[in-house]
Short mmCIF file of C-alpha atoms in Angstrom, two decimals:
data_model
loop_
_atom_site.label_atom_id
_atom_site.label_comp_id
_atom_site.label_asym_id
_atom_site.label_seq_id
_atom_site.Cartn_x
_atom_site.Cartn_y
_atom_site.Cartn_z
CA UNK A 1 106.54 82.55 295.51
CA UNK A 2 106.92 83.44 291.62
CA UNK A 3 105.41 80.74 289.76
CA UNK A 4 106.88 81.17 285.90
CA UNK A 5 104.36 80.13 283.23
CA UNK A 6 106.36 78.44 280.10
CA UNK A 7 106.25 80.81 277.49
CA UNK A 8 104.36 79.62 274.29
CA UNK A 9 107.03 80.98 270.80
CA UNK A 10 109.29 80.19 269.01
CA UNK A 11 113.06 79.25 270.72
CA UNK A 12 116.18 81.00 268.64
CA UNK A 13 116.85 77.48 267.54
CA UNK A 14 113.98 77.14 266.25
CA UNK A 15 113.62 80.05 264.18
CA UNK A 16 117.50 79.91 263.21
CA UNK A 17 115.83 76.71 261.75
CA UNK A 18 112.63 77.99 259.78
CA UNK A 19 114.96 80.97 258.77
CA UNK A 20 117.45 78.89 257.09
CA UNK A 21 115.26 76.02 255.66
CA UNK A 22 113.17 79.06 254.05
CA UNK A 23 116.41 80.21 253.01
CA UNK A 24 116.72 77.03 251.31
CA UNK A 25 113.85 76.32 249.63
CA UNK A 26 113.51 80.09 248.63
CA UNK A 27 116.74 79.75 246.74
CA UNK A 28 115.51 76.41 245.35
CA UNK A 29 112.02 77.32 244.61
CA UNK A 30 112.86 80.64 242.86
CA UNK A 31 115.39 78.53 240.38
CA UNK A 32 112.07 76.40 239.94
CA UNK A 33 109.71 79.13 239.49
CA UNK A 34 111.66 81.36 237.52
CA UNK A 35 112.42 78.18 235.13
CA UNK A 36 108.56 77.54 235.20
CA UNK A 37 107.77 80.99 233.66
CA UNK A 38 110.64 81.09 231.29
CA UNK A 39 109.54 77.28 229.70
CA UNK A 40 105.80 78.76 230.09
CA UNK A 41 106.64 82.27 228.18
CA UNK A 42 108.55 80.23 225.22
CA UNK A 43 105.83 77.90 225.41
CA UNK A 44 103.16 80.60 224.42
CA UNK A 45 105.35 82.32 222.38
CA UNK A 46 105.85 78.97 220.39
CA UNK A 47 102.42 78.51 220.34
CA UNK A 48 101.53 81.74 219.17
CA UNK A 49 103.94 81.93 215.94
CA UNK A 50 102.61 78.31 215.22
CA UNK A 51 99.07 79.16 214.96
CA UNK A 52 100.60 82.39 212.70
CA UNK A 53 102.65 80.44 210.79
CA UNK A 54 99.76 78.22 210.10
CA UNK A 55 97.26 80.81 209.41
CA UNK A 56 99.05 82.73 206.96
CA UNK A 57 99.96 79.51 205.03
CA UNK A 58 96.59 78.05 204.88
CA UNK A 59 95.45 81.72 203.70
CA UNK A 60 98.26 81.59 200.67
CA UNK A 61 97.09 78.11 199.90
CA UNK A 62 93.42 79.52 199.49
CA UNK A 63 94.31 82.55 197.28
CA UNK A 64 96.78 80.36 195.52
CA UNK A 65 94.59 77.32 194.52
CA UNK A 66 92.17 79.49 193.34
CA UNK A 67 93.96 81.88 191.54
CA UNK A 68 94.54 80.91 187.45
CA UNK A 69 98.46 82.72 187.36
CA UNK A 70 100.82 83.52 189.95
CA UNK A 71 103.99 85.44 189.18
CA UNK A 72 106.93 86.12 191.20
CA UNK A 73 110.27 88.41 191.06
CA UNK A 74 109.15 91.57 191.78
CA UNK A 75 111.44 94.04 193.96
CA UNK A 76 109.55 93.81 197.52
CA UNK A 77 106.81 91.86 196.37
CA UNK A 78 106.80 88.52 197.23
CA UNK A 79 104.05 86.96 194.48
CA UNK A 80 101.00 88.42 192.51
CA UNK A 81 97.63 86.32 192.20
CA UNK A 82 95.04 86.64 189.77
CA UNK A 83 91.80 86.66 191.82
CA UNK A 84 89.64 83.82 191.72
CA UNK A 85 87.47 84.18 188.68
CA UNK A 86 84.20 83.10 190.22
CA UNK A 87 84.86 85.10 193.68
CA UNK A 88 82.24 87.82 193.91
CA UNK A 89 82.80 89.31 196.98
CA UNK A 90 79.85 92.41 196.46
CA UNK A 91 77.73 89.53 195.63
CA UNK A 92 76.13 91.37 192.77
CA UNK A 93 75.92 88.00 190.18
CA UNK A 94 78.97 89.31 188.00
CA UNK A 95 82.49 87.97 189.19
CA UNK A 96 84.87 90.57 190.49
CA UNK A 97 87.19 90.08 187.83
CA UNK A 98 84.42 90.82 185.41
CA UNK A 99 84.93 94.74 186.42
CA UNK A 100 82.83 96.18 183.55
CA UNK A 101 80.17 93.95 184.40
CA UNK A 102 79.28 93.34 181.00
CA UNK A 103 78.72 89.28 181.72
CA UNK A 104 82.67 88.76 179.92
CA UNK A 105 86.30 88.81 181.49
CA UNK A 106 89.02 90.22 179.91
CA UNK A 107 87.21 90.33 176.32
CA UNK A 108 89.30 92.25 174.38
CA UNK A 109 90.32 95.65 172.53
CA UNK A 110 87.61 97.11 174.38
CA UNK A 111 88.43 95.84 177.90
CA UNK A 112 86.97 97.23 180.82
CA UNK A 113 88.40 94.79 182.89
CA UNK A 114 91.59 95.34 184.31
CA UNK A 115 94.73 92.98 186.30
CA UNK A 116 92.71 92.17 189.60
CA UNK A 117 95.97 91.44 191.13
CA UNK A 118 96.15 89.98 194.62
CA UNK A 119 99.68 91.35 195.82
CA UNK A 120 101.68 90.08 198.85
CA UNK A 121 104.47 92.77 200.20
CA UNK A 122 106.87 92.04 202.33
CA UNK A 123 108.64 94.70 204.55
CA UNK A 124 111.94 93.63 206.50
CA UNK A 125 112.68 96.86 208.15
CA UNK A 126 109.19 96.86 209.89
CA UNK A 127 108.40 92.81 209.35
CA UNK A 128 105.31 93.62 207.70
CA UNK A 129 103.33 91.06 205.50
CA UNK A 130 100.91 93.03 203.88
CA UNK A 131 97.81 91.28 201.38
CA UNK A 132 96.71 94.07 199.19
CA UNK A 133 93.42 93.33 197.12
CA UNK A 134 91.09 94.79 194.64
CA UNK A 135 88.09 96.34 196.14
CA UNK A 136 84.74 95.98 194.21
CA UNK A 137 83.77 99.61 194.46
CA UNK A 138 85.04 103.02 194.42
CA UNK A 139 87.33 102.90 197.78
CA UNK A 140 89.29 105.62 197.18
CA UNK A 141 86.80 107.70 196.37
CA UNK A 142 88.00 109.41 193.27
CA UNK A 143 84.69 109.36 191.39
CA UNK A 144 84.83 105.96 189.59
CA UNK A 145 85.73 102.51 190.15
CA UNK A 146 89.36 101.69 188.76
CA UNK A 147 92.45 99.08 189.11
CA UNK A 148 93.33 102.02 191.89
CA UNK A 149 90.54 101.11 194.05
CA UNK A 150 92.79 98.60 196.71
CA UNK A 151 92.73 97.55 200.17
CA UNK A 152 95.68 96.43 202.10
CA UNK A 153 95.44 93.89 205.15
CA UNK A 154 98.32 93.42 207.33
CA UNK A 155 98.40 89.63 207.47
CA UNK A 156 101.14 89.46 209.77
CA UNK A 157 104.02 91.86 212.02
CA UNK A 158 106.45 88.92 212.86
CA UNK A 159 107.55 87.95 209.66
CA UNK A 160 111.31 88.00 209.03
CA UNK A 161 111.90 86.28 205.75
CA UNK A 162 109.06 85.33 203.04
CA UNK A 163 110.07 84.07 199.49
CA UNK A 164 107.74 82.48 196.87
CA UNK A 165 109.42 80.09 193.97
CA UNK A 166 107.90 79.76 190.87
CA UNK A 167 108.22 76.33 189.07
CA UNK A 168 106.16 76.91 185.89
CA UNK A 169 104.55 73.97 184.08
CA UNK A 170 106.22 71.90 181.50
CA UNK A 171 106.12 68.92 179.39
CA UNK A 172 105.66 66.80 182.45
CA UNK A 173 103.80 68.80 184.69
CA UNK A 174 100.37 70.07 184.66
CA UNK A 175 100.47 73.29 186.63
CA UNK A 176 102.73 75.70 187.90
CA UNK A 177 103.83 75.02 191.39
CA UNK A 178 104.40 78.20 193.99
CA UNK A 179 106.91 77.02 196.82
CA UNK A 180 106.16 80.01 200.09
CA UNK A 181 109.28 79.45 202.68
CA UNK A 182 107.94 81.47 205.92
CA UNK A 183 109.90 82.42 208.88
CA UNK A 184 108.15 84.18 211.55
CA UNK A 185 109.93 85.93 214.59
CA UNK A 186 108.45 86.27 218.07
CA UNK A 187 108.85 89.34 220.16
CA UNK A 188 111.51 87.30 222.54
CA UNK A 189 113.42 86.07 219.73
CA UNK A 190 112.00 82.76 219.10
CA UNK A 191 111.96 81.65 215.53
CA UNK A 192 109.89 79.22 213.25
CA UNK A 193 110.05 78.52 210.07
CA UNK A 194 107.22 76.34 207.65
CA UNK A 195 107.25 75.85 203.98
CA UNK A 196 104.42 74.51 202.13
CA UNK A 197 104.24 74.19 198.22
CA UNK A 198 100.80 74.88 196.03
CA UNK A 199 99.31 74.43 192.83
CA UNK A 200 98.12 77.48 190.85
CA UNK A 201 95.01 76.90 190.05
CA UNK A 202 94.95 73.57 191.88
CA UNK A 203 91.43 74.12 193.65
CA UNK A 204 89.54 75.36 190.11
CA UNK B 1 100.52 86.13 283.35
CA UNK B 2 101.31 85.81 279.75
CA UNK B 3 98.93 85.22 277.19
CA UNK B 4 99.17 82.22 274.46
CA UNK B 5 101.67 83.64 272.04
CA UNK B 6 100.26 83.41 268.54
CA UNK B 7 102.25 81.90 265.52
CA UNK B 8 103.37 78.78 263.55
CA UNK B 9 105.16 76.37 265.04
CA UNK B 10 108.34 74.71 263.53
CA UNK B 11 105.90 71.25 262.91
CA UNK B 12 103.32 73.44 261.05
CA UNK B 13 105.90 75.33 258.77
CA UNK B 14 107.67 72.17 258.24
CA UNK B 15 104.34 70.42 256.94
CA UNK B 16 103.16 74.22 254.99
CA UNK B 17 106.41 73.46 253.54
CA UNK B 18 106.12 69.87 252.93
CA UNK B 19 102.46 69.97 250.96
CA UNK B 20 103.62 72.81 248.92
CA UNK B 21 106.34 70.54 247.36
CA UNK B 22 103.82 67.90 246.70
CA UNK B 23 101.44 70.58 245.47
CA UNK B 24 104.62 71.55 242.92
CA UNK B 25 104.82 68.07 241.43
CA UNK B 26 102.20 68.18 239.39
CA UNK B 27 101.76 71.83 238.50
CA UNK B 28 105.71 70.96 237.09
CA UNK B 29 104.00 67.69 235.53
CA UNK B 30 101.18 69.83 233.82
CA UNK B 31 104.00 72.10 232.76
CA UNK B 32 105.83 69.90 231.13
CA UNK B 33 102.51 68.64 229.27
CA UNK B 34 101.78 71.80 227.73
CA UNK B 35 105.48 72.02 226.46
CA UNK B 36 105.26 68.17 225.09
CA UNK B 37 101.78 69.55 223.58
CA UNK B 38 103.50 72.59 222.09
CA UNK B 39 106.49 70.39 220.56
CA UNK B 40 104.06 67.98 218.71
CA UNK B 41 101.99 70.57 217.42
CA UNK B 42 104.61 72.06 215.75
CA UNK B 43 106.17 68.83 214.58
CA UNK B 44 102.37 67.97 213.45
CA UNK B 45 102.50 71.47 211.48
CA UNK B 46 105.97 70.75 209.65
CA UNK B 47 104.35 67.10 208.64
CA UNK B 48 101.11 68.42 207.88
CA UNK B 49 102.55 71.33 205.26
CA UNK B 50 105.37 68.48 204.22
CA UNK B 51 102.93 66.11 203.54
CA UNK B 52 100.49 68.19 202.00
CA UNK B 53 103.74 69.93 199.32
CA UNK B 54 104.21 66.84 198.37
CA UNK B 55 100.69 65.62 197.45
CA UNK B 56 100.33 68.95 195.34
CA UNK B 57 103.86 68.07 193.46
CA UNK B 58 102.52 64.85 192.72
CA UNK B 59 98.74 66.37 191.67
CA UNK B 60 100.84 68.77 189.45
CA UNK B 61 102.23 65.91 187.48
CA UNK B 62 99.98 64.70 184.01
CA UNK B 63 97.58 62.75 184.28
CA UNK B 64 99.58 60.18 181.94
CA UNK B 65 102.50 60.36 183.97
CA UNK B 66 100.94 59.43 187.11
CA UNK B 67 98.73 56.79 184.84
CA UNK B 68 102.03 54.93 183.60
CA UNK B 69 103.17 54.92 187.22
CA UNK B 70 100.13 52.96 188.81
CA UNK B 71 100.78 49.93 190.83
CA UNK B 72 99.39 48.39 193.32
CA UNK B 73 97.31 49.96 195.96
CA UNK B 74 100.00 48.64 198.81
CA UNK B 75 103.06 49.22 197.10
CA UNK B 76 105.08 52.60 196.95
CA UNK B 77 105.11 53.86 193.83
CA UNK B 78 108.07 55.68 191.62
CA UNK B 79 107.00 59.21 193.22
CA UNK B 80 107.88 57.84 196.69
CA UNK B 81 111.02 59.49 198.24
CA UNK B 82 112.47 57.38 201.56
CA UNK B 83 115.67 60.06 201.72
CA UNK B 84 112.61 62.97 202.22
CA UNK B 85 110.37 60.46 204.17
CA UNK B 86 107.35 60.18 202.46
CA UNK B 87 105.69 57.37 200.44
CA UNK B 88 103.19 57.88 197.27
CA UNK B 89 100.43 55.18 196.40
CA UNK B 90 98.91 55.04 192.76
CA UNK B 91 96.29 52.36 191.81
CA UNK B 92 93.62 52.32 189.35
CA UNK B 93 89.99 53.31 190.71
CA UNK B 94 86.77 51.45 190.26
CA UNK B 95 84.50 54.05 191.26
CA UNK B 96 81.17 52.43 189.99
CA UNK B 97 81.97 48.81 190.89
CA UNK B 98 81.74 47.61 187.17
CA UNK B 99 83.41 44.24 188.41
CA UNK B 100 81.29 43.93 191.15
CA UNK B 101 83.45 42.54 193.26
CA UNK B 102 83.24 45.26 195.87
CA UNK B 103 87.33 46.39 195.61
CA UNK B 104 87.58 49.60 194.38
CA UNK B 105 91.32 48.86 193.74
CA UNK B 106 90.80 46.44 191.04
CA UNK B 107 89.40 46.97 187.85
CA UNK B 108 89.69 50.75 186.20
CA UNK B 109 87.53 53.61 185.79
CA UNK B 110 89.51 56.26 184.56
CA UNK B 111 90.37 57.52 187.62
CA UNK B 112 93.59 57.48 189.93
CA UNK B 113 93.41 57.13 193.46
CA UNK B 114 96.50 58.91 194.95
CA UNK B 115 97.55 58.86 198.93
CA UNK B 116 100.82 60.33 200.16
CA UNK B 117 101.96 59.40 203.53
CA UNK B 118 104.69 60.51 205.71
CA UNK B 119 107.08 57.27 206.65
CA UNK B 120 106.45 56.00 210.49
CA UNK B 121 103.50 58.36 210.96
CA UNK B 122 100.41 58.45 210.79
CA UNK B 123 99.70 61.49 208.80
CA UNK B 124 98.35 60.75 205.35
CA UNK B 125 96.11 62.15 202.36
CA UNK B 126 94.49 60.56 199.67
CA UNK B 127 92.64 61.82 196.99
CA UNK B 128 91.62 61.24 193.38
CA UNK B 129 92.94 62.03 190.09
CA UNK B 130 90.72 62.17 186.53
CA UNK B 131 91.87 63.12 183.72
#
């Protein structure tokens, strides 16, 4: 006699059933999933230009409210800044504006001391913010330190528009007022945009 | 004689299946944190810059302007906007108490005390003014 052991497995049914529930929630879970990482991707990318955005401003705000003239409407510069007359950034005791070192800024027919511009380019075609400031020593090494002696800092690669607006004092007001509208770009097309306005001078 | 076959039944796919959708509910719920998160920090930013233009534009104004607009230290001032959503205070300041009567918004001293606050929120700043 042929005694037949039940066979442990799946039946047809039953795996015509996994297959098409799987099926199923496949379908639904890559909708969910695939939503998941797009909301997470302009999440981060959100994120990312924020903390820019915020960065750059709070920079400008620095070199602005410390700077005693601003000046705007250059071709592809956005604004010059005077540097901060007590910033000594060699830390030798004489200001950096003080470029003669002879204890007296901008003193005359016999100056020494030249613009100490801080200048912000802008770019479009390459969305380049670039900070360019006057180094305290001979950088370029050409024998002597001069107006020529620069540095330039890329603040930012995202930047797609950048304009600074000049409101200069008047009867009524005490200080010139620099308005910076920033937009910033992400690399999957996202877009922010801040503006923040600043006194000239407002933190001396 | 056959051997146990090996594999999942349809009761333990059907429960694999069941815990991963619970297991999805919150990971979706933590998702949609971080994008709430993201969305008020950039709403904080605007306000924050907003907020902090305006205070300059009113720091850039005289000294005597601002002094000829003080009021009290509860009512909007002159420099307040409602259409741009922002509210300026200007009182007097008693910085060294001359009055003694421990309100530093009575009595003067010379100096302006200044806060700008955005309309239904909480952001503010407040600073002070001399001459």
């Amino acid at each position: 006699m042929i005694i037949r052991r039940k066979t442990h497995g799946f039946t047809l049914i039953e795996v015509l059933i996994v297959v098409a529930i799987s099926g199923m929630l496949m379908v639904s879970l890559s909708n969910v999933v695939g939503g998941a990482l797009t909301v997470s991707e302009v999440s981060k990318s959100q994120n990312d230009l924020n903390r820019e955005a915020g960065y750059i401003l709070d920079h400008i705000v620095q070199i602005i409210s410390r700077s005693p003239e601003v000046n705007t409407g250059f071709p592809g510069i956005v604004f010059t800044a005077k540097v901060d007359p007590e910033r000594d950034s060699d830390m030798d005791n004489y200001p950096d504006v003080d470029n003669d070192k002879d204890g007296e800024v901008d003193e005359g027919p016999v100056d020494q001391d030249w613009g100490d511009l801080i200048i912000y380019r802008f770019f479009s075609d390459t969305q380049r913010l670039i900070e360019e400031d006057p180094f305290p020593a001979d950088v370029n090494e050409d024998g002597f330190h001069s107006d020529a002696d620069r540095r330039a800092y890329t603040v930012s690669e995202n930047v797609t528009s950048i304009t600074g607006t000049l409101l200069p004092k008047n009867a009524t007001r005490s200080f010139d007022l620099l308005t910076v509208n920033l937009e910033l770009t992400g690399g999957n097309g996202d877009a922010i945009s801040r503006s923040v306005t600043i006194r000239v001078g407002g933190a001396l | 004689m056959m051997g146990k076959a090996s594999g999942f039944s349809l009761v333990e796919v059907l429960v694999a299946t069941v815990i991963l959708g619970i297991a999805l509910v919150p990971a979706m719920d933590a998702l949609r944190t971080g994008m709430k998160g993201t969305e008020m920090h950039q709403g904080f930013q605007e306000q924050h810059y907003h907020l902090m233009s305006k205070m300059e534009e009113v720091l850039a104004e005289s000294f005597s302007l601002l002094n000829s607009a003080v009021g009290i230290n509860t009512v909007p001032s002159s420099y307040s906007n409602s259409s741009e959503n922002y509210n300026v205070y200007l009182s007097f300041y008693d910085a060294d108490n001359a009055d003694s009567d421990d309100n530093v918004f009575t009595g003067t001293d010379n100096v302006l005390w200044v806060r700008t606050e955005l309309i239904d929120s909480g952001l503010a700043f407040e600073t002070l003014v001399a001459p």
